[in-house]
mmCIF file of C-alpha atoms and ligand atoms in Angstrom:
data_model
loop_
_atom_site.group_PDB
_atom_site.id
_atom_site.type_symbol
_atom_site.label_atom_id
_atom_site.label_comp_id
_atom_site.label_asym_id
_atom_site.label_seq_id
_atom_site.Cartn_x
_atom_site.Cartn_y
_atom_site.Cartn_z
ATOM 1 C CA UNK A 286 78.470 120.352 124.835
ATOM 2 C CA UNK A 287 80.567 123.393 124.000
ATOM 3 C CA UNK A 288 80.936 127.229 124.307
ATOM 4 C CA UNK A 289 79.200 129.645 126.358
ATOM 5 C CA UNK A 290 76.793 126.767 127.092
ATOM 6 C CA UNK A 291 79.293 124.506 128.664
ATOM 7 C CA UNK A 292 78.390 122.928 132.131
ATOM 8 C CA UNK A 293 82.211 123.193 133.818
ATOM 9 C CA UNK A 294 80.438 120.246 136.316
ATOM 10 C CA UNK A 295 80.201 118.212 133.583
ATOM 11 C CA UNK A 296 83.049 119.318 131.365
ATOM 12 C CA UNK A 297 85.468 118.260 134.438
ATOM 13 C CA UNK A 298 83.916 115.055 134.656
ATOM 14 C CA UNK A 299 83.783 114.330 131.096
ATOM 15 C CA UNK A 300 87.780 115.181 130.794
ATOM 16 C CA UNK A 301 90.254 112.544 130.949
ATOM 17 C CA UNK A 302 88.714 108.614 131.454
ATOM 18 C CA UNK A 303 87.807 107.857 135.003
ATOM 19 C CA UNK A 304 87.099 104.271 134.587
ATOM 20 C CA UNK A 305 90.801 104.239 134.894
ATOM 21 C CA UNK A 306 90.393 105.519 138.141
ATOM 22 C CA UNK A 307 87.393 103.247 139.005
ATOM 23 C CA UNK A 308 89.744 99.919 137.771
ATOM 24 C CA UNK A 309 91.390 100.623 141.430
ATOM 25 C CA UNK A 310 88.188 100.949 143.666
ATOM 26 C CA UNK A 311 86.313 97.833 142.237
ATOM 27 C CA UNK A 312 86.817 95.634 145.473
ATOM 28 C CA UNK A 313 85.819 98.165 148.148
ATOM 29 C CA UNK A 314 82.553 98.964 145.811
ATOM 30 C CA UNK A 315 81.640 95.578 146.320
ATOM 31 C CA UNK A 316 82.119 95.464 149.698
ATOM 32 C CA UNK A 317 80.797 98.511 150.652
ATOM 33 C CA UNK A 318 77.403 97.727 148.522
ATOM 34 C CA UNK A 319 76.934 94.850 151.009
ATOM 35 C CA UNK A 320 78.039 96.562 154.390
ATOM 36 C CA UNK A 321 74.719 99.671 153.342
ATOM 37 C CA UNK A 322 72.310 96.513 153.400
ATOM 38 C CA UNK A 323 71.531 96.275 149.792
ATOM 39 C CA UNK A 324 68.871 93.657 149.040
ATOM 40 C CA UNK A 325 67.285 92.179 146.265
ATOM 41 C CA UNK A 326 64.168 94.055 145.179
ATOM 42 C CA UNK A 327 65.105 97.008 146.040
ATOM 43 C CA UNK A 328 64.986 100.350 143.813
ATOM 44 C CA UNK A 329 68.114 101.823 143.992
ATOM 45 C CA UNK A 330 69.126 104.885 142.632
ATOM 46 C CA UNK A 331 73.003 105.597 142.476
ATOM 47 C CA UNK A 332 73.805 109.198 141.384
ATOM 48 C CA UNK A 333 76.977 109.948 140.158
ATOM 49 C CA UNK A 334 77.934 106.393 139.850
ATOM 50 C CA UNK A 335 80.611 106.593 137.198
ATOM 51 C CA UNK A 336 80.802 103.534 135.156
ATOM 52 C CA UNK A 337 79.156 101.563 138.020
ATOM 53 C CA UNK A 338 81.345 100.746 140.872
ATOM 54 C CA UNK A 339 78.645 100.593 143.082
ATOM 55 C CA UNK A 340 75.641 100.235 140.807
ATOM 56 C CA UNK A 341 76.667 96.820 139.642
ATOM 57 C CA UNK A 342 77.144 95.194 142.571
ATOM 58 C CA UNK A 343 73.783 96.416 143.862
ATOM 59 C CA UNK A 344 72.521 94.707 140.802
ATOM 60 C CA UNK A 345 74.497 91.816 140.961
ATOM 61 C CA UNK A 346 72.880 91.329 144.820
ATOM 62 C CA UNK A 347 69.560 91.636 142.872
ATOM 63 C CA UNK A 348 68.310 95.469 143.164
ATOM 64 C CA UNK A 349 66.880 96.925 140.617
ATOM 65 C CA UNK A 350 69.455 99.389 139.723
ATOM 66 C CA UNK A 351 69.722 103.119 137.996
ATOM 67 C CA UNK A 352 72.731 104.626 137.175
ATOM 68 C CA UNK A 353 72.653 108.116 136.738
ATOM 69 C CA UNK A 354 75.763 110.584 136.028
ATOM 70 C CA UNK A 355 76.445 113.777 134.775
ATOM 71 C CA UNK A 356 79.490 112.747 132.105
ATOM 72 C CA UNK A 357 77.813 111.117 129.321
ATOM 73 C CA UNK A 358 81.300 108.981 128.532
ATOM 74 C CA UNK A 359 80.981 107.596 131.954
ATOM 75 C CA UNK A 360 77.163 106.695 131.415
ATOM 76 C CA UNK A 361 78.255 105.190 128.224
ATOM 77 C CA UNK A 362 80.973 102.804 130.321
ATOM 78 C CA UNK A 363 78.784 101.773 132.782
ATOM 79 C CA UNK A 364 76.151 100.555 129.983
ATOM 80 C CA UNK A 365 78.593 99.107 128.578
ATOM 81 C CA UNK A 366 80.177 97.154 131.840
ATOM 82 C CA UNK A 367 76.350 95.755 132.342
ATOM 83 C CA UNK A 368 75.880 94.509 129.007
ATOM 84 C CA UNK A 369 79.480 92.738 128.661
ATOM 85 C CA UNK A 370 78.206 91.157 132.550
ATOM 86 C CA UNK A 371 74.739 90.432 130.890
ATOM 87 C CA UNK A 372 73.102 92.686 133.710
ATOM 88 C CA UNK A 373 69.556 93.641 132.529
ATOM 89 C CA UNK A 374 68.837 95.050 136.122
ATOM 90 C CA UNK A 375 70.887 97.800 135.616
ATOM 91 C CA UNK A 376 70.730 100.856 133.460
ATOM 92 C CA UNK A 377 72.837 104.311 133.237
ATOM 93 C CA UNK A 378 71.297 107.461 132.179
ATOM 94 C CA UNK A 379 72.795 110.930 132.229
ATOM 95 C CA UNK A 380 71.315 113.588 134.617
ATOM 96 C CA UNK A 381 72.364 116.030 137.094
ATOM 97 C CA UNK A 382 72.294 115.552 140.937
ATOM 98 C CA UNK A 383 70.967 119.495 141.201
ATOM 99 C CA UNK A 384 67.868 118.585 138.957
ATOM 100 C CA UNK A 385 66.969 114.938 138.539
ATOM 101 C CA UNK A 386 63.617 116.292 136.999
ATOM 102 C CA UNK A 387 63.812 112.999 134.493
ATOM 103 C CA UNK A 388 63.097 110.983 137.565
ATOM 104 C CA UNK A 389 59.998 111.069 139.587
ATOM 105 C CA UNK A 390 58.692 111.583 143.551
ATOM 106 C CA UNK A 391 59.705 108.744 145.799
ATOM 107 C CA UNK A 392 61.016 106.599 143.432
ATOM 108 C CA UNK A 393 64.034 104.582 145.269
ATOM 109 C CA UNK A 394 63.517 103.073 148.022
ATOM 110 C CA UNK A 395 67.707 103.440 148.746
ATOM 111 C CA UNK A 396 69.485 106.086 147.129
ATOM 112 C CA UNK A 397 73.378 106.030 146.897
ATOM 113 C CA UNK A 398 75.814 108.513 146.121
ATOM 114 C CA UNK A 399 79.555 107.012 146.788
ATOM 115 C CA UNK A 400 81.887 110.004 145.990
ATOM 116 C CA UNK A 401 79.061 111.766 143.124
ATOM 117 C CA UNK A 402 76.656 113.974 144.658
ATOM 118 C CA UNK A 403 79.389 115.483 146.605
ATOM 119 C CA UNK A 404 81.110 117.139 143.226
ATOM 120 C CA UNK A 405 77.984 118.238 142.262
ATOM 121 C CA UNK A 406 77.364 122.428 142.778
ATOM 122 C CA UNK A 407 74.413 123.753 145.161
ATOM 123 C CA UNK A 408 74.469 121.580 147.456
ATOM 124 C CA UNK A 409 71.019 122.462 149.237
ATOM 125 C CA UNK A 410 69.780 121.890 145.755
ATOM 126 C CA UNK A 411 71.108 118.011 145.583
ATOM 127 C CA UNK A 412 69.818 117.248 148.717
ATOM 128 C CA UNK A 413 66.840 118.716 148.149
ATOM 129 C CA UNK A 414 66.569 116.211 144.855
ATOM 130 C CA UNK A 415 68.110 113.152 146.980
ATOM 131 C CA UNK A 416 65.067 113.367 149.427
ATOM 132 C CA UNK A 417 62.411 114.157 146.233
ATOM 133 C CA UNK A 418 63.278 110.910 144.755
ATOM 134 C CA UNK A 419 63.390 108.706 147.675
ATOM 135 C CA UNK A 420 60.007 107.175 148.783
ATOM 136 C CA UNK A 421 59.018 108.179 152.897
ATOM 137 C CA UNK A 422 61.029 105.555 154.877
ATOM 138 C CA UNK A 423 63.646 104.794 152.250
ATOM 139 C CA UNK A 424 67.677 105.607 153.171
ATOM 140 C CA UNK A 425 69.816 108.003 151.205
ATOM 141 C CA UNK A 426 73.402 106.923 151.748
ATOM 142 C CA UNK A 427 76.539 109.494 151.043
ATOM 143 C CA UNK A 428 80.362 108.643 150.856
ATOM 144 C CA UNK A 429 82.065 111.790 151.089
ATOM 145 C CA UNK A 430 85.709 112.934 151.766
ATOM 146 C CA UNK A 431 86.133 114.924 154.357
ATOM 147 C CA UNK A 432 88.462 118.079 154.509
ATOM 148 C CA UNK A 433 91.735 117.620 155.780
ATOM 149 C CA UNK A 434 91.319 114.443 156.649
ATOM 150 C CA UNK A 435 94.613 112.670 156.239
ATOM 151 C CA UNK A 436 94.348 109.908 153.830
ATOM 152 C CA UNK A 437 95.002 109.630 149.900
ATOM 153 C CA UNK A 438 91.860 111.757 148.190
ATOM 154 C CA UNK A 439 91.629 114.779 150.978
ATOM 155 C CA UNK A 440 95.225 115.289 150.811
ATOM 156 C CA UNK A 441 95.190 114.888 146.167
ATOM 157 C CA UNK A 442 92.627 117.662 146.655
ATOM 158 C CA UNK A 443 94.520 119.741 149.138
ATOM 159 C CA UNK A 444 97.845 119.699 147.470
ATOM 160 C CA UNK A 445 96.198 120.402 144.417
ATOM 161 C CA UNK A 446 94.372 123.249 145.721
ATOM 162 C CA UNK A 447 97.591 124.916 146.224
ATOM 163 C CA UNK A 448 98.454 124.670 142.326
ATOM 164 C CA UNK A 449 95.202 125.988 141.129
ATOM 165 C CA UNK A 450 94.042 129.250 140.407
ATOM 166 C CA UNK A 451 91.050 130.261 143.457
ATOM 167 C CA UNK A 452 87.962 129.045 142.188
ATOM 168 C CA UNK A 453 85.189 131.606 141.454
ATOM 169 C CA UNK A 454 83.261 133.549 144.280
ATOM 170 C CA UNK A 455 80.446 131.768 145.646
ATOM 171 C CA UNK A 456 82.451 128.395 145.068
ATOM 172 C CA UNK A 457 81.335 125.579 147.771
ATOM 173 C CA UNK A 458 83.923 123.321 147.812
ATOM 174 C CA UNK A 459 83.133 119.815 147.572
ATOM 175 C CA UNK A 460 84.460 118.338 150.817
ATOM 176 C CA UNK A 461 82.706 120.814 152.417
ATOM 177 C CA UNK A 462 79.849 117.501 152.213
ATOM 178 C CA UNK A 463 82.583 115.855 154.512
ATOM 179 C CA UNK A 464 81.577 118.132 157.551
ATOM 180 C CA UNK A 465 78.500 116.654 159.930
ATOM 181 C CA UNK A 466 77.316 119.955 160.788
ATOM 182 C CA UNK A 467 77.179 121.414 156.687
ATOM 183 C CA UNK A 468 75.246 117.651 155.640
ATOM 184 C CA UNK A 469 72.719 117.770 158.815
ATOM 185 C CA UNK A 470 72.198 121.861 157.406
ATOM 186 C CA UNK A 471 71.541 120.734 153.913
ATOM 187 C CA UNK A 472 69.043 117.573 155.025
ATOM 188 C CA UNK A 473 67.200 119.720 157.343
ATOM 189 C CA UNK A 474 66.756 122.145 154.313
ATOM 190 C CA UNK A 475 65.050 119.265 152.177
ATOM 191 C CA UNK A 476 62.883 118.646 155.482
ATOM 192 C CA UNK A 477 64.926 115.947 156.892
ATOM 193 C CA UNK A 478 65.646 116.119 160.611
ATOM 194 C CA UNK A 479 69.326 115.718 162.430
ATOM 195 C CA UNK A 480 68.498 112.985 164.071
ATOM 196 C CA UNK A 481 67.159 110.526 160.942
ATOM 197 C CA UNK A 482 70.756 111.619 160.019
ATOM 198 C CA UNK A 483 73.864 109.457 160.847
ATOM 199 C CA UNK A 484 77.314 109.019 160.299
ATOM 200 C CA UNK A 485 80.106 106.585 160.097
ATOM 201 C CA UNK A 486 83.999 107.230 159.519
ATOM 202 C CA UNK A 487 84.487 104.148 156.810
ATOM 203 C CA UNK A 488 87.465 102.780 154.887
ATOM 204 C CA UNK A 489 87.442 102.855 150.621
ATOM 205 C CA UNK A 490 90.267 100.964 149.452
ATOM 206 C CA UNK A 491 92.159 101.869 146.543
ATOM 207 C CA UNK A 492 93.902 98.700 145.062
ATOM 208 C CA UNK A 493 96.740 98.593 141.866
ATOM 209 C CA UNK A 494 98.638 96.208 140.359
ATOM 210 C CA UNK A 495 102.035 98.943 139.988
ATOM 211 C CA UNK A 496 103.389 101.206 141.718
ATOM 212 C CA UNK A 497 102.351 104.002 143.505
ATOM 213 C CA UNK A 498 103.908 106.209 140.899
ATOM 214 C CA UNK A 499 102.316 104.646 137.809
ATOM 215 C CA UNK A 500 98.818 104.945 140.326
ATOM 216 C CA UNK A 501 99.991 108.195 140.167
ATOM 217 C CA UNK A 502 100.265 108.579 136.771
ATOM 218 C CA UNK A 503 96.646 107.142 136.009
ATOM 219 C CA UNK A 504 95.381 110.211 137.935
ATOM 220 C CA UNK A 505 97.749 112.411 135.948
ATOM 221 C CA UNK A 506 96.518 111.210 132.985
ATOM 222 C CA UNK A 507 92.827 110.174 133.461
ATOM 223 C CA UNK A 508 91.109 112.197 136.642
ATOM 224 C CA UNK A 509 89.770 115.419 135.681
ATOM 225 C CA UNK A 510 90.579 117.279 138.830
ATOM 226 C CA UNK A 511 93.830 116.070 138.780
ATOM 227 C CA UNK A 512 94.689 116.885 134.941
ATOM 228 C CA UNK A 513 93.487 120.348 135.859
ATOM 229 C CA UNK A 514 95.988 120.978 138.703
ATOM 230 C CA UNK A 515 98.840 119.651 136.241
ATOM 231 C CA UNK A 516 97.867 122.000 133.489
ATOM 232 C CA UNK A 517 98.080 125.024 136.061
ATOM 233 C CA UNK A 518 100.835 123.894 137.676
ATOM 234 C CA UNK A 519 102.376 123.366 133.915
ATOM 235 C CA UNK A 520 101.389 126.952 133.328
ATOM 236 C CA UNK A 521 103.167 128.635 136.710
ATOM 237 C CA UNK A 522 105.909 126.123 135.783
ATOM 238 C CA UNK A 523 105.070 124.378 139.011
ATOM 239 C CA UNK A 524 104.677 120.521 137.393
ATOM 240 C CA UNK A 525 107.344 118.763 138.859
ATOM 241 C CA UNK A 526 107.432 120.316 142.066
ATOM 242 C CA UNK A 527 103.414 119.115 141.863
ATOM 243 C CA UNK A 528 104.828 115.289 140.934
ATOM 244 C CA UNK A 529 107.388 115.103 143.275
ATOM 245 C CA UNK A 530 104.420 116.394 146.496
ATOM 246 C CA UNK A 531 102.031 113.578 144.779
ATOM 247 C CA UNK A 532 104.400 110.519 144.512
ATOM 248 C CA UNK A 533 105.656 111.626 148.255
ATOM 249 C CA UNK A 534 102.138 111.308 148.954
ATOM 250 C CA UNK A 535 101.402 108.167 147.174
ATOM 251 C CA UNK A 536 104.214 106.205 148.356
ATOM 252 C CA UNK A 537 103.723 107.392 152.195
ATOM 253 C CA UNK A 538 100.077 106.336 152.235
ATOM 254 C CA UNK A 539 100.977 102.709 150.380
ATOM 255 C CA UNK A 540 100.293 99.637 152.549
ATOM 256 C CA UNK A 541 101.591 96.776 150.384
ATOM 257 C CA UNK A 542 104.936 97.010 148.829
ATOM 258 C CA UNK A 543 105.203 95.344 145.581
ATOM 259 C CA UNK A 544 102.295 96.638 144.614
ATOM 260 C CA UNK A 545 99.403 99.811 145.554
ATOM 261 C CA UNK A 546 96.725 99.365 148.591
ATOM 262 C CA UNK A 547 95.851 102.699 149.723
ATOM 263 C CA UNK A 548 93.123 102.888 151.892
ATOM 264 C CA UNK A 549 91.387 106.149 152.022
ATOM 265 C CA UNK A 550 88.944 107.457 155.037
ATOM 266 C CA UNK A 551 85.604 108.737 153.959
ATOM 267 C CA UNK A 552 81.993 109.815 156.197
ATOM 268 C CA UNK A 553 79.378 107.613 155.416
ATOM 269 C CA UNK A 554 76.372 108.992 155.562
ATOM 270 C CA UNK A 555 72.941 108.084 156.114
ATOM 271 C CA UNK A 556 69.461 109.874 156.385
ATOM 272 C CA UNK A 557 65.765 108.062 156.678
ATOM 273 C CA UNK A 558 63.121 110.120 154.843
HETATM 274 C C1 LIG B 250 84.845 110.498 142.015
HETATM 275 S S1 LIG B 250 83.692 109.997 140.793
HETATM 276 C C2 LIG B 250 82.874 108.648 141.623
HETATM 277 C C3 LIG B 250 82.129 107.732 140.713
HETATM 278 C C4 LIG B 250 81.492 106.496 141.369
HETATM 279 N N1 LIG B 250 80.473 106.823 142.336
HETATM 280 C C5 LIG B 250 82.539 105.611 141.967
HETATM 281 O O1 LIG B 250 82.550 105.449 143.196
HETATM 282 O O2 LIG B 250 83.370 105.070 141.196
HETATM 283 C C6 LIG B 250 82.507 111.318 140.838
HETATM 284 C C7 LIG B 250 81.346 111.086 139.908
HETATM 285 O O3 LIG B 250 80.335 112.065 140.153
HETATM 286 C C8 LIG B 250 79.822 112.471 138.905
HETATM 287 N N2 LIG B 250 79.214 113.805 139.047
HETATM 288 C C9 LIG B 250 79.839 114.976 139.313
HETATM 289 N N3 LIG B 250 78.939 115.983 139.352
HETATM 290 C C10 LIG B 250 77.715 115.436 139.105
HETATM 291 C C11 LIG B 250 76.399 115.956 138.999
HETATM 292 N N4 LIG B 250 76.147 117.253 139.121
HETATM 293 N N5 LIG B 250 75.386 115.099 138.750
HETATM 294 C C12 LIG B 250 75.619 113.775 138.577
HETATM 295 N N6 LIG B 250 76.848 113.221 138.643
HETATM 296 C C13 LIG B 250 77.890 114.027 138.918
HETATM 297 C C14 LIG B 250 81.044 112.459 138.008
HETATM 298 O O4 LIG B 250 80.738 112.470 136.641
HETATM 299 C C15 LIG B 250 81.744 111.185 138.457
HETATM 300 O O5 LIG B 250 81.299 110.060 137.769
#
């Protein structure tokens, strides 16, 4: 994808390598697959699942998994992770959480979206599409960050936010799916009362072998959000005043010296169609 044509959604998400990212949330992937009741024989859709984090341990319980994502390289790594695991129960496939049109009506009886839909843009559109695919009775379950929430990702995004450039007019920011009252408004607009709606402050731990610096410098390097506040903090000649807020950040929210466990606060969500 190039030029005028370019989806900046996808473009972000296709930048840098986040299955170096992912390498750090394996754990709490697993254990959050089991906690949202899972089961074997299930149709499970997880949308923007990366190179599987979630998707293969909903397989691995037995579910009859699809992966779908809207950075091809990602789809590509999460094929790749179920054939190397010998997985046939789950596939990846590329496809946008604001038009799933490759997918049918009530398809899933569970759909997941751990940290995906939430980057997606129009967000009445994506929930809209979440509630199309799921079948009448099934769950649609949401991790989201929420805004200025103190742990590790709200505050990545926040500082960031203050290197970047203001994003265009009509921008909805992404955490904005981290606010009960802005997810019961976009569920009620895909016909999906408040109160088939919950939600559940949950834990996501982030887990690394070094330091909270070199974690650091995997984001740096790898997570397209992140390599975009670096190059326009590199541009207002910003960077290192950028590094030095980060590893602050990084090393305050550490738990395990020696090494990097960072847990991280998100709102689970969860609506009944
Ligand atoms: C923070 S990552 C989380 C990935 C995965 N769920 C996990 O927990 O490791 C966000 C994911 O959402 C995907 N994404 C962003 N916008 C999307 C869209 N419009 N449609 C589908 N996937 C999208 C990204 O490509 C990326 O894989």
């Amino acid at each position: 994808m190039s030029g005028a044509s370019a989806n900046p959604n996808q473009v972000l998400w296709e930048k840098g390598d986040f299955t170096r990212i992912a390498a750090s949330m394996r754990q709490s992937g697993e254990e959050l697959v089991r906690r949202i009741g899972v089961r074997a024989g299930l149709r499970v859709l997880d949308l923007g699942c990366g190179d599987g984090t979630t998707a293969l341990p909903a397989a691995s319980v037995g579910a009859e998994v699809l992966g779908v994502d809207i950075a091809r390289n990602l789809v590509e790594a999460g094929n790749r992770r179920a054939a190397e695991l010998g997985v046939s129960n789950c596939r990846f496939q590329q496809g946008d959480a604001t038009n799933l049109e490759a997918l049918p009506d009530r398809a899933f009886d569970v759909v997941v979206s751990i940290f995906g839909a939430m980057f997606a843009p129009r967000p009445f559109e994506v929930a809209k599409e979440m509630v199309r695919v799921t079948r009448p009775g099934g769950r649609i379950v949401m991790g989201n960050w929420i805004p200025n929430d103190p742990t590790l990702v709200a505050q990545i995004l926040r500082i960031s936010s203050a290197y970047t450039p203001p994003p265009p007019a009509g921008f909805v920011s992404p955490m904005t799916w981290g606010i009960e009252g802005d997810v019961l408004e976009r569920f009620a607009g895909a016909g999906i009362p408040a109160e088939r709606v919950s939600f559940v402050r949950d834990t996501f731990v982030f887990r690394f072998a070094g330091s909270p610096a070199q974690l650091l410098d995997e984001f740096r390097q790898y997570y397209g959000p992140t390599m975009n506040a670096f190059e326009a903090a590199e541009r207002s000649g910003r960077a290192a005043e950028l590094q030095a807020e980060l590893e602050r950040l990084f090393d305050d929210q550490n738990t395990s010296p020696g090494a990097t466990t960072i847990p991280a606060t998100f709102l689970r969500v969860e609506a009944t169609r």
